[in-house]
Amino acid sequence: EIVARSVKTIVRDGLSFLADDASGFSQEDVKLCIWNYLNEIFSAVDGETSQRIWEFITLQSRKKFGLTIEKNVLDKVNCITLLHSICSKSGVTLSKIKGFDFNSPEPFTKEDILSVQPRVKNVPHPKYMVTSLLSRAKLLDQQGQRS
């Protein structure tokens, strides 16, 4: 769970660096970004980018949760379960959920990523907010505390 939440932060930050010009960025750019992150996180090869990503995961998990997580955690968890959690938190839809070779340098292909949808947290209903503010104002009026 902690790794998945830290990866979600990395993905969100990485997507914020995509060029957002007048035409915007394409769904293909987003898929490529996600594809790159997933390969660097789950790759059996320890490249420079992979090491930096795992350093960030370690830093993020220590800062937010007070726990130190290293890349060897992949030897101790079910990678499919972790992948499913990451995809769920990041809004990623894969073409399949099984059959990835986590011992290869690139366990994922570009075609494995079908889509990426933004995840929106629930926001209070505006009517509820207005009703709450109005009730508070009426109460303060009755008490003579509102100017």
XYZ file of C-alpha atoms in Angstrom:
147
model
C 0.000 0.000 0.000
C 2.779 2.418 0.923
C 4.700 1.681 -2.280
C 1.529 2.132 -4.362
C 0.764 5.490 -2.755
C 4.346 6.670 -3.251
C 4.280 5.568 -6.906
C 0.991 7.438 -7.403
C 2.787 10.602 -6.262
C 5.648 9.954 -8.695
C 3.239 9.379 -11.575
C 1.230 12.507 -10.749
C 4.406 14.597 -10.546
C 5.772 13.079 -13.773
C 2.569 13.820 -15.648
C 2.694 17.433 -14.476
C 5.893 17.887 -16.513
C 4.273 16.937 -19.816
C 4.135 19.831 -22.250
C 0.769 21.522 -21.989
C 0.855 23.833 -24.986
C -2.104 25.206 -26.918
C -2.907 21.802 -28.364
C -2.448 20.093 -24.992
C -0.710 16.800 -24.495
C -1.964 13.613 -26.039
C -3.240 10.444 -24.416
C -0.273 8.768 -26.116
C 2.154 11.020 -24.192
C 0.452 10.061 -20.944
C 0.617 6.355 -21.807
C 4.328 6.631 -22.635
C 5.003 8.347 -19.329
C 3.142 5.636 -17.382
C 4.825 2.897 -19.420
C 8.232 4.322 -18.585
C 7.490 4.540 -14.852
C 6.090 1.009 -14.647
C 9.123 -0.424 -16.437
C 11.539 1.467 -14.196
C 9.715 0.396 -11.030
C 9.286 -3.288 -11.901
C 12.415 -3.797 -14.024
C 14.910 -6.463 -12.962
C 17.717 -4.219 -14.241
C 19.042 -1.569 -11.865
C 19.541 1.431 -14.135
C 20.173 5.000 -13.035
C 16.544 6.061 -13.548
C 15.263 3.016 -11.697
C 17.555 3.800 -8.756
C 16.346 7.419 -8.654
C 12.708 6.325 -8.699
C 13.304 3.876 -5.847
C 15.178 6.582 -3.911
C 12.097 8.773 -4.300
C 9.801 5.924 -3.203
C 12.024 5.420 -0.136
C 12.054 9.153 0.634
C 8.298 9.505 0.106
C 7.444 6.491 2.277
C 9.752 7.717 5.045
C 8.334 11.256 4.905
C 4.633 10.357 4.718
C 4.489 7.075 6.614
C 7.662 6.905 8.714
C 8.781 3.660 7.013
C 11.848 2.908 4.928
C 11.159 0.900 1.783
C 13.863 -0.356 -0.546
C 13.636 -1.912 -4.015
C 14.139 -5.385 -2.546
C 10.528 -5.114 -1.352
C 9.638 -6.458 -4.809
C 11.137 -9.804 -3.718
C 8.802 -9.857 -0.716
C 5.454 -8.820 -2.219
C 3.243 -10.147 -4.961
C 4.149 -7.904 -7.911
C 0.767 -8.469 -9.590
C -1.030 -7.252 -6.457
C 1.266 -4.231 -6.238
C 0.737 -3.497 -9.948
C -3.044 -3.716 -9.520
C -2.900 -1.311 -6.558
C -0.711 1.162 -8.448
C -3.002 1.066 -11.486
C -6.088 1.484 -9.333
C -4.671 4.509 -7.516
C -3.292 6.095 -10.693
C -6.280 5.537 -12.984
C -4.358 3.219 -15.330
C -6.144 0.476 -17.275
C -3.956 -2.369 -18.525
C -4.749 -4.750 -21.375
C -3.998 -7.670 -19.066
C -3.211 -8.090 -15.400
C -1.203 -11.322 -15.592
C 1.598 -12.662 -17.727
C 4.216 -9.969 -17.175
C 7.862 -11.078 -16.958
C 9.150 -9.116 -13.974
C 12.640 -10.576 -14.544
C 13.038 -8.776 -17.874
C 14.458 -5.273 -18.376
C 11.077 -4.076 -19.701
C 8.208 -6.107 -18.258
C 5.631 -3.885 -19.993
C 5.041 -2.959 -23.620
C 3.413 0.261 -24.769
C 0.392 -1.748 -25.884
C -0.169 -3.018 -22.316
C -1.460 0.404 -21.282
C -4.967 0.846 -22.652
C -5.908 4.128 -21.029
C -5.233 6.552 -18.215
C -8.145 8.316 -16.559
C -7.878 11.027 -13.922
C -8.842 9.985 -10.410
C -11.043 12.554 -8.682
C -11.673 12.406 -4.985
C -15.188 13.000 -3.741
C -15.953 16.640 -3.185
C -18.743 17.878 -0.936
C -21.897 18.735 -2.808
C -22.080 22.531 -3.335
C -25.683 22.649 -2.086
C -24.584 21.115 1.209
C -21.798 23.709 1.529
C -24.185 26.605 0.851
C -26.762 25.234 3.285
C -24.101 24.821 5.947
C -22.793 28.373 5.482
C -26.300 29.819 5.465
C -27.209 27.979 8.675
C -24.039 29.241 10.341
C -24.756 32.834 9.251
C -28.343 32.618 10.604
C -27.058 31.306 13.918
C -24.523 34.123 14.201
C -27.261 36.649 13.300
C -29.465 35.315 16.073
C -26.605 35.632 18.543
C -25.794 39.114 17.281
C -22.244 38.136 16.436
C -22.278 38.733 12.707
C -21.513 42.157 11.314
